[in-house]
Tab-separated table of C-alpha atoms and ligand atoms in Angstrom:
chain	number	residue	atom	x	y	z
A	1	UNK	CA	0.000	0.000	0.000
A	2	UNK	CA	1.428	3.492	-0.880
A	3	UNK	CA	1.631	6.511	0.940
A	4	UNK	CA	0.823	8.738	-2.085
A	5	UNK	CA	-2.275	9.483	-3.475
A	6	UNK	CA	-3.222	12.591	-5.966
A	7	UNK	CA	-6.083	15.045	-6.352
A	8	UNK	CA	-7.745	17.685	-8.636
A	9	UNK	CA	-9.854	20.139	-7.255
A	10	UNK	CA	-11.912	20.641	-10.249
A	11	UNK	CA	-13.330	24.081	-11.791
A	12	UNK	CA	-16.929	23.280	-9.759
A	13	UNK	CA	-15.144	23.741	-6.812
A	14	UNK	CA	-12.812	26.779	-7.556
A	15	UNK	CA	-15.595	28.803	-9.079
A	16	UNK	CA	-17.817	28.464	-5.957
A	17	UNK	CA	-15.191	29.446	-3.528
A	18	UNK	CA	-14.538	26.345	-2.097
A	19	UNK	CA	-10.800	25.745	-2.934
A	20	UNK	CA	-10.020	26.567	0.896
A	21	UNK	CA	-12.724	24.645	2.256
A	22	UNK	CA	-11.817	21.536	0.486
A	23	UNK	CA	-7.895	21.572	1.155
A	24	UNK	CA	-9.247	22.214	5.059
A	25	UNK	CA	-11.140	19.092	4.915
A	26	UNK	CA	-7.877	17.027	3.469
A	27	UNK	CA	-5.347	18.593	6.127
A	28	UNK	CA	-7.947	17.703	9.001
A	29	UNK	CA	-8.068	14.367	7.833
A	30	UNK	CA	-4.444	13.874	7.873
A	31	UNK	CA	-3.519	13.977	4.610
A	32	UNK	CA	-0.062	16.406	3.614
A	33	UNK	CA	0.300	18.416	0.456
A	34	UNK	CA	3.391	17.579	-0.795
A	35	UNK	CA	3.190	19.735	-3.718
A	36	UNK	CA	0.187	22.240	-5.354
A	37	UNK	CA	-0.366	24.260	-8.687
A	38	UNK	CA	-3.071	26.027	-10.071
A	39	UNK	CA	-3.203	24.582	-13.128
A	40	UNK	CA	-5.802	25.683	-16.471
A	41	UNK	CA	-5.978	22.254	-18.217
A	42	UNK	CA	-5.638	22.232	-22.397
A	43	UNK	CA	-7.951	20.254	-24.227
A	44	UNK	CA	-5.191	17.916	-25.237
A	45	UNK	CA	-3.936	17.344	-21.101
A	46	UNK	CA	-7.996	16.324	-20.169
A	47	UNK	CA	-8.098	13.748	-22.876
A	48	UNK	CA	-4.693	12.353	-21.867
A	49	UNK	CA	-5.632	12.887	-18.298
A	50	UNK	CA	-9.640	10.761	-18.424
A	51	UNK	CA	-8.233	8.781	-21.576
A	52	UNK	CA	-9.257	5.366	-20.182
A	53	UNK	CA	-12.838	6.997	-20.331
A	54	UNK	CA	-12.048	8.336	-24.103
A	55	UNK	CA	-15.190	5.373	-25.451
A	56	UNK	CA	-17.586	6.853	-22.896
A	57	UNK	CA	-20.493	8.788	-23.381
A	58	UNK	CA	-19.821	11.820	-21.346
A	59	UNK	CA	-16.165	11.782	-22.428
A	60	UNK	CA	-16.272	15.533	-24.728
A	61	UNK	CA	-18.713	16.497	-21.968
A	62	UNK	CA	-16.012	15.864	-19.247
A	63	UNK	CA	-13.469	17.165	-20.942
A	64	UNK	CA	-15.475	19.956	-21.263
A	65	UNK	CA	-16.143	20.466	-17.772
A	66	UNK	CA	-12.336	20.022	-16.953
A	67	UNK	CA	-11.446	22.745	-18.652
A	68	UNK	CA	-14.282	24.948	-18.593
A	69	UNK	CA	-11.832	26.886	-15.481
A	70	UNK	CA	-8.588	27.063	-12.894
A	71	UNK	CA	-8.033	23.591	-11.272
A	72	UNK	CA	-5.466	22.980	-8.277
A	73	UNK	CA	-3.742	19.497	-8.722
A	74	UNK	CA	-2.307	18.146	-5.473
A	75	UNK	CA	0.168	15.207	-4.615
A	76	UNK	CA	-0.805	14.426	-1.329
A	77	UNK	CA	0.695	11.969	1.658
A	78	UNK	CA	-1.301	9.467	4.095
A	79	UNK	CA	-1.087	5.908	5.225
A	80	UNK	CA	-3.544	4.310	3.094
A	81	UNK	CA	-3.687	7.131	0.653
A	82	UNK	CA	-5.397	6.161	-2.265
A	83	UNK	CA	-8.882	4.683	0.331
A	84	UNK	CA	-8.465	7.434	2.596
A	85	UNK	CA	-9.251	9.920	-0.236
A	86	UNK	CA	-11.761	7.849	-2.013
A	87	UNK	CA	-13.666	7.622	1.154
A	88	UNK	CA	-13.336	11.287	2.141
A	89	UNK	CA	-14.352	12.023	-1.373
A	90	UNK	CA	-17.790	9.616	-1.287
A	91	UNK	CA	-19.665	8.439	-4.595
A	92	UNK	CA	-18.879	9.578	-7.860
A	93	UNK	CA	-22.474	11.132	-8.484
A	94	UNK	CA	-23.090	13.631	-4.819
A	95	UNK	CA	-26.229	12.422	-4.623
A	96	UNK	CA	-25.497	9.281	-3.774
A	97	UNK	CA	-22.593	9.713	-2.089
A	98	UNK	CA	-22.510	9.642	2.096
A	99	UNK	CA	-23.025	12.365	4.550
A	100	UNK	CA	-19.910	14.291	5.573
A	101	UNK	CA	-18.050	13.215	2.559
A	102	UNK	CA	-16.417	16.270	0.581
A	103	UNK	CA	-18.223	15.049	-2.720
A	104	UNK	CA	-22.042	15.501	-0.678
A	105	UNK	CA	-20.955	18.851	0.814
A	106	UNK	CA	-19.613	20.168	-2.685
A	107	UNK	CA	-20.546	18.373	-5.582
A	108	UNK	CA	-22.881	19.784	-8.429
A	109	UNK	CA	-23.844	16.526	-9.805
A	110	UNK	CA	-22.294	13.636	-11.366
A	111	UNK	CA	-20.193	15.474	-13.855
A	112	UNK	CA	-19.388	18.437	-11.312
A	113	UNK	CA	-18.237	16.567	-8.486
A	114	UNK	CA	-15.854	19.028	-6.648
A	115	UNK	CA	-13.040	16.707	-6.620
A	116	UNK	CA	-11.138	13.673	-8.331
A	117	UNK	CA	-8.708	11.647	-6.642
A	118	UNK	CA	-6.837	8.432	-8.165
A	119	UNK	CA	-8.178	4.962	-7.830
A	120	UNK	CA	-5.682	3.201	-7.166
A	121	UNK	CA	-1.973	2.928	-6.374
A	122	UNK	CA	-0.775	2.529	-9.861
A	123	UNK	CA	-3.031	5.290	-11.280
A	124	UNK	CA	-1.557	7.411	-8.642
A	125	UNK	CA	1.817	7.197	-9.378
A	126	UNK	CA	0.911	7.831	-12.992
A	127	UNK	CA	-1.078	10.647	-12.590
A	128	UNK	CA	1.340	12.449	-10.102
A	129	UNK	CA	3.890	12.174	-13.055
A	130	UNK	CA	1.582	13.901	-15.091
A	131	UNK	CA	2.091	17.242	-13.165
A	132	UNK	CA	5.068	16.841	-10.967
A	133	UNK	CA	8.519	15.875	-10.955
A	134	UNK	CA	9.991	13.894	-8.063
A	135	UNK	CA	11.478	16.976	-6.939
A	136	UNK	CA	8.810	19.159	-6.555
A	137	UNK	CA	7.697	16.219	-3.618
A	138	UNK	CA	8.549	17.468	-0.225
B	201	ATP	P1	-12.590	10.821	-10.587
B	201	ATP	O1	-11.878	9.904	-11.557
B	201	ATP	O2	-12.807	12.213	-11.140
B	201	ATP	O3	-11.939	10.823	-9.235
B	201	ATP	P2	-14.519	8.749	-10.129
B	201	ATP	O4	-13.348	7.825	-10.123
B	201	ATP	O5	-15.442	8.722	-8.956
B	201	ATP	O6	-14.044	10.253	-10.327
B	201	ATP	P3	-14.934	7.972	-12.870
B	201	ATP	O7	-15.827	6.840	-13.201
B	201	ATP	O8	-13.445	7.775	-12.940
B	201	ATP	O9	-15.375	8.533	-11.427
B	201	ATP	O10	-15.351	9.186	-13.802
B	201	ATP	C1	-14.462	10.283	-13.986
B	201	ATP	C2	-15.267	11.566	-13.963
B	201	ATP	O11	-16.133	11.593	-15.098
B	201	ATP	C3	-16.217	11.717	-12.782
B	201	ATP	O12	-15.590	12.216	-11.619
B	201	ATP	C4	-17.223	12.708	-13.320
B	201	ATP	O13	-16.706	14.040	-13.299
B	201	ATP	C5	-17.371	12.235	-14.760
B	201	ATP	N1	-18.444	11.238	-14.907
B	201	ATP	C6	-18.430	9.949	-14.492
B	201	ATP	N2	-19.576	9.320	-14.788
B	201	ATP	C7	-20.345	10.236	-15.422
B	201	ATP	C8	-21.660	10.239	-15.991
B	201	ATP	N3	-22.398	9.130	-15.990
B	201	ATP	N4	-22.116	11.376	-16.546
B	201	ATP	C9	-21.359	12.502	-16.582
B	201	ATP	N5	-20.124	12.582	-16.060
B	201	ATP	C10	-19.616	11.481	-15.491
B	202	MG	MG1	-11.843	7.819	-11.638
């Protein structure tokens, strides 16, 4: 199990003012930013980023949506860090997702779900890569 895990908080989020809120909730859960940017996604970096979703319906819609405004990606530390986030976060669609997770507190809807975090070890690794450099991990 890895220590690592990574995050987006996506344009829903930033837009509504809830960039602060939403890094509160990770650092009282334990988790440490090892590195942040405010990041404004190109077409090209969504459809590389969601690729394995490129055959899904709501693929142009998501991409879209990802780069419809600012986004802050985080690399972020915590025993267990790939579940931890995924529970913090809740359910994909907000809705469904359980009381006091960031996702029910935040999220828009199924598309516009405040925040993405990897699914699982090997996914994080690769998706860290995508922004940072080992050296920008402190
Ligand atoms: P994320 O990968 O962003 O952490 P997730 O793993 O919970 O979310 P995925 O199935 O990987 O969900 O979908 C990636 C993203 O695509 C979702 O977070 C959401 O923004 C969007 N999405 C997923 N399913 C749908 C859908 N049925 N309709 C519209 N958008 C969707
Ligand atoms: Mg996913």
């Amino acid at each position: 199990m890895s220590n690592r895990t990574f995050t987006i908080i996506k344009p829903d989020s930033v837009r509504k003012g809830n960039f602060g809120k939403i890094v509160s909730r990770l650092e009282a859960e334990g988790f440490r930013i090892l590195s942040l940017k405010k990041v404004n996604l190109s077409t090209k970096q969504a459809e590389a980023f969601y690729g394995v979703h490129r055959e899904r319906p709501f693929f142009p819609d998501l991409v879209r949506y990802m780069t419809s405004g600012t986004v802050y990606v985080a690399a972020l530390e915590k025993e267990n860090a790939v579940l931890a986030l995924r529970t913090l976060m809740g359910a994909t669609d907000p809705s469904k997702a359980d009381a006091g997770t960031i996702r029910k507190e935040f999220g828009e809807s199924i598309e516009q779900n405040a925040i993405h975090g990897s699914d699982s070890d090997d996914n994080a690794k690769i998706e860290i890569g995508f922004f940072f450099a080992e050296s920008e991990l402190m």
